[in-house]
């Protein structure tokens, strides 16, 4: 698409020079060079077969196996390029790794264990409730 003379003048006023199209001889030389590059195998490298695997982002803390190996948790083999993660004794399948709990899950488990063992806040202090009276009327005055 060509530019109108007004557009060219506006570009020149902004300090940008309009692009000059190469001459016919120069265009033919460029085409010959590109054709020679294609024959020689130059230019952009061909897409690898593993490109589809690399397009998917990996889970945090995991990598692709550089060589085949065996998962130390389940003793099953994994192939080169398969997603692996750190397990207790080395590298293995992500499903074999122990799941890390969030802070809320850890606190819940701690509180549950305290309640099940009988250690609760209510169990740590004696109740000052009296039958037939509210707690505020039974507490000693200050």
Short mmCIF file of N, CA and C in Angstrom, two decimals:
data_model
loop_
_atom_site.label_atom_id
_atom_site.label_comp_id
_atom_site.label_asym_id
_atom_site.label_seq_id
_atom_site.Cartn_x
_atom_site.Cartn_y
_atom_site.Cartn_z
N UNK A 1 0.85 -1.18 0.00
CA UNK A 1 0.00 0.00 0.00
C UNK A 1 0.89 1.24 0.00
N UNK A 2 0.64 2.11 -0.93
CA UNK A 2 1.42 3.32 -1.04
C UNK A 2 0.95 4.40 -0.08
N UNK A 3 1.81 5.36 0.13
CA UNK A 3 1.46 6.46 1.01
C UNK A 3 1.17 7.68 0.14
N UNK A 4 0.27 8.48 0.65
CA UNK A 4 -0.05 9.71 -0.07
C UNK A 4 1.08 10.71 0.17
N UNK A 5 1.21 11.71 -0.67
CA UNK A 5 2.25 12.72 -0.46
C UNK A 5 2.11 13.42 0.90
N UNK A 6 0.88 13.58 1.37
CA UNK A 6 0.69 14.22 2.68
C UNK A 6 1.24 13.35 3.79
N UNK A 7 1.05 12.01 3.68
CA UNK A 7 1.57 11.10 4.70
C UNK A 7 3.10 11.08 4.68
N UNK A 8 3.67 11.12 3.48
CA UNK A 8 5.13 11.15 3.36
C UNK A 8 5.70 12.43 3.98
N UNK A 9 5.01 13.55 3.75
CA UNK A 9 5.48 14.83 4.29
C UNK A 9 5.37 14.82 5.82
N UNK A 10 4.30 14.22 6.34
CA UNK A 10 4.13 14.15 7.80
C UNK A 10 5.22 13.29 8.42
N UNK A 11 5.57 12.20 7.77
CA UNK A 11 6.63 11.33 8.27
C UNK A 11 7.97 12.05 8.27
N UNK A 12 8.23 12.79 7.20
CA UNK A 12 9.48 13.53 7.09
C UNK A 12 9.55 14.62 8.16
N UNK A 13 8.41 15.23 8.48
CA UNK A 13 8.38 16.28 9.50
C UNK A 13 8.69 15.69 10.87
N UNK A 14 8.30 14.42 11.10
CA UNK A 14 8.58 13.78 12.39
C UNK A 14 10.01 13.27 12.46
N UNK A 15 10.74 13.36 11.40
CA UNK A 15 12.14 12.94 11.42
C UNK A 15 12.33 11.54 10.87
N UNK A 16 11.31 10.93 10.33
CA UNK A 16 11.44 9.59 9.77
C UNK A 16 11.50 9.70 8.25
N UNK A 17 12.44 9.00 7.71
CA UNK A 17 12.57 9.01 6.27
C UNK A 17 11.71 7.89 5.68
N UNK A 18 11.02 8.13 4.58
CA UNK A 18 10.25 7.05 3.95
C UNK A 18 11.19 5.96 3.46
N UNK A 19 10.76 4.70 3.58
CA UNK A 19 11.61 3.58 3.16
C UNK A 19 11.70 3.58 1.64
N UNK A 20 12.93 3.38 1.17
CA UNK A 20 13.13 3.30 -0.27
C UNK A 20 13.13 1.85 -0.68
N UNK A 21 12.43 1.55 -1.71
CA UNK A 21 12.35 0.19 -2.22
C UNK A 21 13.62 -0.10 -3.02
N UNK A 22 14.24 -1.30 -2.81
CA UNK A 22 15.46 -1.59 -3.58
C UNK A 22 15.16 -1.70 -5.07
N UNK A 23 16.17 -1.42 -5.87
CA UNK A 23 16.00 -1.49 -7.32
C UNK A 23 15.81 -2.92 -7.80
N UNK A 24 15.46 -3.07 -9.09
CA UNK A 24 15.15 -4.38 -9.64
C UNK A 24 16.35 -5.32 -9.54
N UNK A 25 17.54 -4.86 -9.84
CA UNK A 25 18.74 -5.70 -9.78
C UNK A 25 19.00 -6.15 -8.34
N UNK A 26 18.81 -5.23 -7.42
CA UNK A 26 19.05 -5.55 -6.00
C UNK A 26 18.01 -6.56 -5.49
N UNK A 27 16.74 -6.42 -5.91
CA UNK A 27 15.69 -7.35 -5.50
C UNK A 27 16.00 -8.76 -6.01
N UNK A 28 16.47 -8.87 -7.24
CA UNK A 28 16.80 -10.17 -7.81
C UNK A 28 17.97 -10.81 -7.06
N UNK A 29 18.94 -9.99 -6.65
CA UNK A 29 20.09 -10.51 -5.90
C UNK A 29 19.64 -11.04 -4.53
N UNK A 30 18.71 -10.33 -3.93
CA UNK A 30 18.18 -10.77 -2.63
C UNK A 30 17.46 -12.10 -2.78
N UNK A 31 16.62 -12.23 -3.83
CA UNK A 31 15.90 -13.47 -4.07
C UNK A 31 16.85 -14.64 -4.30
N UNK A 32 17.93 -14.41 -5.08
CA UNK A 32 18.91 -15.47 -5.34
C UNK A 32 19.59 -15.90 -4.04
N UNK A 33 19.92 -14.93 -3.18
CA UNK A 33 20.58 -15.25 -1.91
C UNK A 33 19.65 -16.05 -1.00
N UNK A 34 18.37 -15.69 -0.97
CA UNK A 34 17.40 -16.41 -0.15
C UNK A 34 17.21 -17.84 -0.66
N UNK A 35 17.17 -18.00 -1.98
CA UNK A 35 17.01 -19.34 -2.57
C UNK A 35 18.24 -20.20 -2.26
N UNK A 36 19.42 -19.62 -2.32
CA UNK A 36 20.65 -20.37 -2.01
C UNK A 36 20.67 -20.76 -0.53
N UNK A 37 20.18 -19.88 0.33
CA UNK A 37 20.12 -20.17 1.77
C UNK A 37 19.19 -21.35 2.04
N UNK A 38 18.04 -21.38 1.35
CA UNK A 38 17.08 -22.47 1.53
C UNK A 38 17.68 -23.80 1.11
N UNK A 39 18.39 -23.80 -0.04
CA UNK A 39 19.01 -25.03 -0.53
C UNK A 39 20.09 -25.51 0.43
N UNK A 40 20.85 -24.59 1.00
CA UNK A 40 21.96 -24.94 1.89
C UNK A 40 21.47 -25.31 3.29
N UNK A 41 20.19 -25.09 3.57
CA UNK A 41 19.66 -25.42 4.89
C UNK A 41 19.80 -24.29 5.88
N UNK A 42 20.09 -23.12 5.41
CA UNK A 42 20.21 -21.96 6.30
C UNK A 42 18.86 -21.39 6.65
N UNK A 43 18.83 -20.25 7.23
CA UNK A 43 17.57 -19.60 7.60
C UNK A 43 17.09 -20.10 8.95
N UNK A 44 15.79 -20.09 9.13
CA UNK A 44 15.22 -20.53 10.40
C UNK A 44 15.35 -22.04 10.53
N UNK A 45 15.74 -22.53 11.72
CA UNK A 45 15.83 -23.98 11.89
C UNK A 45 14.44 -24.60 11.89
N UNK A 46 14.36 -25.83 11.41
CA UNK A 46 13.07 -26.53 11.36
C UNK A 46 12.59 -26.81 12.77
N UNK A 47 11.29 -26.81 12.96
CA UNK A 47 10.72 -27.07 14.27
C UNK A 47 10.98 -28.52 14.66
N UNK A 48 11.40 -28.74 15.91
CA UNK A 48 11.67 -30.09 16.38
C UNK A 48 10.37 -30.78 16.75
N UNK A 49 10.43 -32.09 16.85
CA UNK A 49 9.24 -32.85 17.23
C UNK A 49 8.86 -32.58 18.67
N UNK A 50 9.81 -32.21 19.52
CA UNK A 50 9.53 -31.96 20.93
C UNK A 50 9.01 -30.55 21.18
N UNK A 51 8.82 -29.79 20.11
CA UNK A 51 8.36 -28.41 20.29
C UNK A 51 6.99 -28.37 20.93
N UNK A 52 6.15 -29.35 20.65
CA UNK A 52 4.81 -29.38 21.25
C UNK A 52 4.90 -29.59 22.76
N UNK A 53 5.87 -30.39 23.21
CA UNK A 53 6.04 -30.61 24.64
C UNK A 53 6.53 -29.35 25.35
N UNK A 54 7.41 -28.61 24.69
CA UNK A 54 7.99 -27.44 25.33
C UNK A 54 7.03 -26.25 25.38
N UNK A 55 5.96 -26.31 24.59
CA UNK A 55 5.02 -25.20 24.57
C UNK A 55 4.20 -25.16 25.85
N UNK A 56 4.01 -26.31 26.49
CA UNK A 56 3.22 -26.38 27.72
C UNK A 56 4.11 -25.98 28.89
N UNK A 57 3.68 -25.02 29.72
CA UNK A 57 4.51 -24.65 30.86
C UNK A 57 4.57 -25.77 31.89
N UNK A 58 5.73 -25.95 32.49
CA UNK A 58 5.92 -27.01 33.48
C UNK A 58 5.44 -26.55 34.85
N UNK A 59 4.99 -27.49 35.68
CA UNK A 59 4.63 -27.12 37.04
C UNK A 59 5.87 -26.61 37.79
N UNK A 60 5.65 -25.79 38.78
CA UNK A 60 6.76 -25.20 39.54
C UNK A 60 7.58 -26.31 40.22
N UNK A 61 8.90 -26.24 40.09
CA UNK A 61 9.78 -27.20 40.72
C UNK A 61 10.01 -28.46 39.91
N UNK A 62 9.49 -28.52 38.68
CA UNK A 62 9.72 -29.71 37.86
C UNK A 62 10.52 -29.35 36.62
N UNK A 63 11.14 -30.38 36.07
CA UNK A 63 11.97 -30.22 34.87
C UNK A 63 11.69 -31.38 33.93
N UNK A 64 12.22 -31.30 32.73
CA UNK A 64 12.15 -32.42 31.81
C UNK A 64 13.41 -33.26 32.00
N UNK A 65 13.25 -34.57 32.00
CA UNK A 65 14.38 -35.47 32.23
C UNK A 65 15.38 -35.36 31.09
N UNK A 66 16.65 -35.15 31.44
CA UNK A 66 17.71 -35.06 30.44
C UNK A 66 18.08 -36.45 29.92
N UNK A 67 17.82 -37.47 30.72
CA UNK A 67 18.10 -38.85 30.33
C UNK A 67 17.11 -39.77 31.05
N UNK A 68 16.89 -40.98 30.55
CA UNK A 68 15.93 -41.88 31.19
C UNK A 68 16.42 -42.32 32.57
N UNK A 69 15.49 -42.67 33.43
CA UNK A 69 15.87 -43.09 34.78
C UNK A 69 14.73 -43.85 35.44
N UNK A 70 14.88 -44.07 36.75
CA UNK A 70 13.89 -44.80 37.52
C UNK A 70 13.45 -43.94 38.70
N UNK A 71 12.16 -43.90 38.94
CA UNK A 71 11.61 -43.13 40.06
C UNK A 71 11.94 -43.87 41.35
N UNK A 72 12.57 -43.22 42.33
CA UNK A 72 12.93 -43.90 43.57
C UNK A 72 11.72 -44.21 44.47
N UNK A 73 10.59 -43.58 44.22
CA UNK A 73 9.41 -43.80 45.06
C UNK A 73 8.61 -45.01 44.61
N UNK A 74 8.37 -45.13 43.28
CA UNK A 74 7.53 -46.23 42.78
C UNK A 74 8.33 -47.26 41.98
N UNK A 75 9.61 -47.02 41.76
CA UNK A 75 10.51 -47.92 41.03
C UNK A 75 10.08 -48.17 39.59
N UNK A 76 9.33 -47.24 39.00
CA UNK A 76 8.95 -47.34 37.59
C UNK A 76 9.88 -46.44 36.79
N UNK A 77 10.13 -46.82 35.55
CA UNK A 77 11.03 -46.05 34.69
C UNK A 77 10.33 -44.81 34.14
N UNK A 78 11.13 -43.78 33.86
CA UNK A 78 10.63 -42.62 33.12
C UNK A 78 11.57 -42.39 31.95
N UNK A 79 11.01 -41.88 30.86
CA UNK A 79 11.76 -41.69 29.62
C UNK A 79 12.43 -40.32 29.59
N UNK A 80 13.34 -40.16 28.66
CA UNK A 80 13.99 -38.87 28.44
C UNK A 80 12.94 -37.89 27.95
N UNK A 81 12.93 -36.68 28.52
CA UNK A 81 11.98 -35.65 28.12
C UNK A 81 10.70 -35.66 28.93
N UNK A 82 10.50 -36.66 29.78
CA UNK A 82 9.30 -36.73 30.61
C UNK A 82 9.44 -35.75 31.78
N UNK A 83 8.32 -35.21 32.25
CA UNK A 83 8.34 -34.26 33.36
C UNK A 83 8.63 -35.01 34.65
N UNK A 84 9.67 -34.55 35.40
CA UNK A 84 10.01 -35.14 36.69
C UNK A 84 10.15 -34.04 37.72
N UNK A 85 10.10 -34.41 38.99
CA UNK A 85 10.23 -33.44 40.07
C UNK A 85 11.02 -34.06 41.20
N UNK A 86 11.43 -33.27 42.16
CA UNK A 86 12.22 -33.74 43.29
C UNK A 86 11.33 -34.56 44.21
N UNK A 87 11.74 -35.80 44.51
CA UNK A 87 11.03 -36.63 45.49
C UNK A 87 12.00 -36.88 46.64
N UNK A 88 11.63 -37.68 47.61
CA UNK A 88 12.44 -37.82 48.83
C UNK A 88 13.88 -38.23 48.55
N UNK A 89 14.10 -39.23 47.68
CA UNK A 89 15.45 -39.75 47.47
C UNK A 89 16.07 -39.36 46.14
N UNK A 90 15.53 -38.40 45.42
CA UNK A 90 16.08 -38.01 44.13
C UNK A 90 15.01 -37.40 43.25
N UNK A 91 15.05 -37.77 41.97
CA UNK A 91 14.08 -37.23 41.01
C UNK A 91 13.15 -38.34 40.54
N UNK A 92 11.85 -38.03 40.43
CA UNK A 92 10.88 -39.03 40.00
C UNK A 92 9.61 -38.39 39.50
N UNK A 93 8.56 -39.21 39.39
CA UNK A 93 7.27 -38.74 38.88
C UNK A 93 6.66 -37.69 39.81
N UNK A 94 6.00 -36.67 39.25
CA UNK A 94 5.37 -35.65 40.10
C UNK A 94 4.30 -36.24 41.01
N UNK A 95 3.60 -37.29 40.58
CA UNK A 95 2.58 -37.91 41.42
C UNK A 95 3.15 -38.67 42.60
N UNK A 96 4.43 -39.03 42.54
CA UNK A 96 5.06 -39.78 43.63
C UNK A 96 5.62 -38.86 44.71
N UNK A 97 5.72 -37.57 44.43
CA UNK A 97 6.27 -36.63 45.40
C UNK A 97 5.24 -36.33 46.48
N UNK A 98 5.67 -36.19 47.73
CA UNK A 98 4.70 -35.84 48.78
C UNK A 98 4.14 -34.45 48.53
N UNK A 99 2.83 -34.31 48.72
CA UNK A 99 2.18 -33.03 48.47
C UNK A 99 2.48 -32.07 49.61
N UNK A 100 2.84 -30.85 49.26
CA UNK A 100 3.11 -29.84 50.27
C UNK A 100 1.80 -29.17 50.65
N UNK A 101 1.58 -29.04 51.96
CA UNK A 101 0.35 -28.42 52.44
C UNK A 101 0.53 -26.91 52.51
N UNK A 102 -0.58 -26.21 52.31
CA UNK A 102 -0.55 -24.75 52.44
C UNK A 102 -0.53 -24.40 53.92
N UNK A 103 -0.30 -23.14 54.23
CA UNK A 103 -0.24 -22.68 55.62
C UNK A 103 -1.57 -22.92 56.32
N UNK A 104 -2.67 -22.70 55.62
CA UNK A 104 -4.00 -22.90 56.22
C UNK A 104 -4.23 -24.38 56.53
N UNK A 105 -3.79 -25.26 55.61
CA UNK A 105 -3.95 -26.70 55.85
C UNK A 105 -3.10 -27.16 57.03
N UNK A 106 -1.88 -26.63 57.15
CA UNK A 106 -1.02 -26.99 58.29
C UNK A 106 -1.64 -26.54 59.61
N UNK A 107 -2.18 -25.32 59.64
CA UNK A 107 -2.80 -24.81 60.87
C UNK A 107 -4.04 -25.63 61.23
N UNK A 108 -4.83 -26.00 60.23
CA UNK A 108 -6.01 -26.81 60.47
C UNK A 108 -5.62 -28.16 61.08
N UNK A 109 -4.59 -28.80 60.52
CA UNK A 109 -4.14 -30.10 61.03
C UNK A 109 -3.62 -29.97 62.45
N UNK A 110 -2.90 -28.89 62.75
CA UNK A 110 -2.38 -28.65 64.10
C UNK A 110 -3.52 -28.49 65.10
N UNK A 111 -4.52 -27.67 64.72
CA UNK A 111 -5.66 -27.43 65.61
C UNK A 111 -6.47 -28.71 65.81
N UNK A 112 -6.64 -29.49 64.75
CA UNK A 112 -7.40 -30.73 64.85
C UNK A 112 -6.71 -31.70 65.81
N UNK A 113 -5.38 -31.79 65.70
CA UNK A 113 -4.63 -32.68 66.60
C UNK A 113 -4.75 -32.22 68.05
N UNK A 114 -4.74 -30.91 68.28
CA UNK A 114 -4.87 -30.39 69.65
C UNK A 114 -6.25 -30.70 70.22
N UNK A 115 -7.29 -30.57 69.39
CA UNK A 115 -8.65 -30.85 69.85
C UNK A 115 -8.81 -32.34 70.14
N UNK A 116 -8.28 -33.19 69.25
CA UNK A 116 -8.41 -34.64 69.43
C UNK A 116 -7.65 -35.14 70.65
N UNK A 117 -6.55 -34.45 71.00
CA UNK A 117 -5.78 -34.86 72.18
C UNK A 117 -6.37 -34.30 73.47
N UNK A 118 -7.41 -33.48 73.37
CA UNK A 118 -8.05 -32.91 74.55
C UNK A 118 -7.47 -31.57 74.96
N UNK A 119 -6.50 -31.09 74.24
CA UNK A 119 -5.87 -29.80 74.57
C UNK A 119 -6.55 -28.70 73.77
N UNK A 120 -7.51 -28.03 74.36
CA UNK A 120 -8.19 -26.93 73.70
C UNK A 120 -8.12 -25.72 74.61
N UNK A 121 -8.48 -24.58 74.08
CA UNK A 121 -8.44 -23.38 74.91
C UNK A 121 -9.44 -23.48 76.06
N UNK A 122 -10.57 -24.09 75.80
CA UNK A 122 -11.58 -24.23 76.84
C UNK A 122 -11.06 -25.16 77.95
N UNK A 123 -10.29 -26.15 77.60
CA UNK A 123 -9.76 -27.09 78.57
C UNK A 123 -8.60 -26.53 79.38
N UNK A 124 -8.02 -25.41 78.97
CA UNK A 124 -6.86 -24.86 79.66
C UNK A 124 -7.24 -23.97 80.83
N UNK A 125 -8.45 -23.44 80.86
CA UNK A 125 -8.82 -22.55 81.97
C UNK A 125 -10.15 -23.01 82.56
N UNK A 126 -10.32 -22.86 83.82
CA UNK A 126 -11.59 -23.28 84.42
C UNK A 126 -12.70 -22.32 84.03
N UNK A 127 -13.89 -22.84 83.92
CA UNK A 127 -15.03 -22.03 83.55
C UNK A 127 -15.52 -21.26 84.76
N UNK A 128 -15.87 -19.98 84.56
CA UNK A 128 -16.44 -19.20 85.66
C UNK A 128 -17.94 -18.99 85.46
N UNK A 129 -18.53 -19.79 84.60
CA UNK A 129 -19.98 -19.72 84.41
C UNK A 129 -20.68 -20.31 85.62
N UNK A 130 -21.75 -19.70 86.04
CA UNK A 130 -22.56 -20.21 87.15
C UNK A 130 -23.96 -20.46 86.64
N UNK A 131 -24.57 -21.52 87.15
CA UNK A 131 -25.90 -21.88 86.70
C UNK A 131 -26.90 -20.78 87.05
N UNK A 132 -27.64 -20.34 86.04
CA UNK A 132 -28.66 -19.33 86.26
C UNK A 132 -28.15 -17.91 86.21
N UNK A 133 -26.88 -17.70 85.93
CA UNK A 133 -26.34 -16.34 85.88
C UNK A 133 -25.49 -16.19 84.63
N UNK A 134 -25.39 -14.97 84.15
CA UNK A 134 -24.55 -14.74 82.97
C UNK A 134 -23.09 -14.68 83.41
N UNK A 135 -22.17 -14.92 82.49
CA UNK A 135 -20.77 -14.87 82.85
C UNK A 135 -20.33 -13.50 83.36
N UNK A 136 -20.94 -12.44 82.88
CA UNK A 136 -20.49 -11.11 83.29
C UNK A 136 -20.86 -10.84 84.76
N UNK A 137 -21.94 -11.42 85.25
CA UNK A 137 -22.33 -11.14 86.64
C UNK A 137 -21.56 -12.01 87.64
N UNK A 138 -20.89 -13.06 87.18
CA UNK A 138 -20.19 -13.94 88.09
C UNK A 138 -18.73 -13.61 88.21
N UNK A 139 -18.20 -12.82 87.32
CA UNK A 139 -16.77 -12.48 87.36
C UNK A 139 -16.53 -11.49 88.49
N UNK A 140 -15.41 -11.60 89.13
CA UNK A 140 -15.11 -10.66 90.22
C UNK A 140 -14.98 -9.23 89.70
N UNK A 141 -15.43 -8.28 90.46
CA UNK A 141 -15.36 -6.86 90.09
C UNK A 141 -13.93 -6.37 90.25
N UNK A 142 -13.54 -5.48 89.42
CA UNK A 142 -12.18 -4.94 89.50
C UNK A 142 -12.14 -3.67 90.28
#
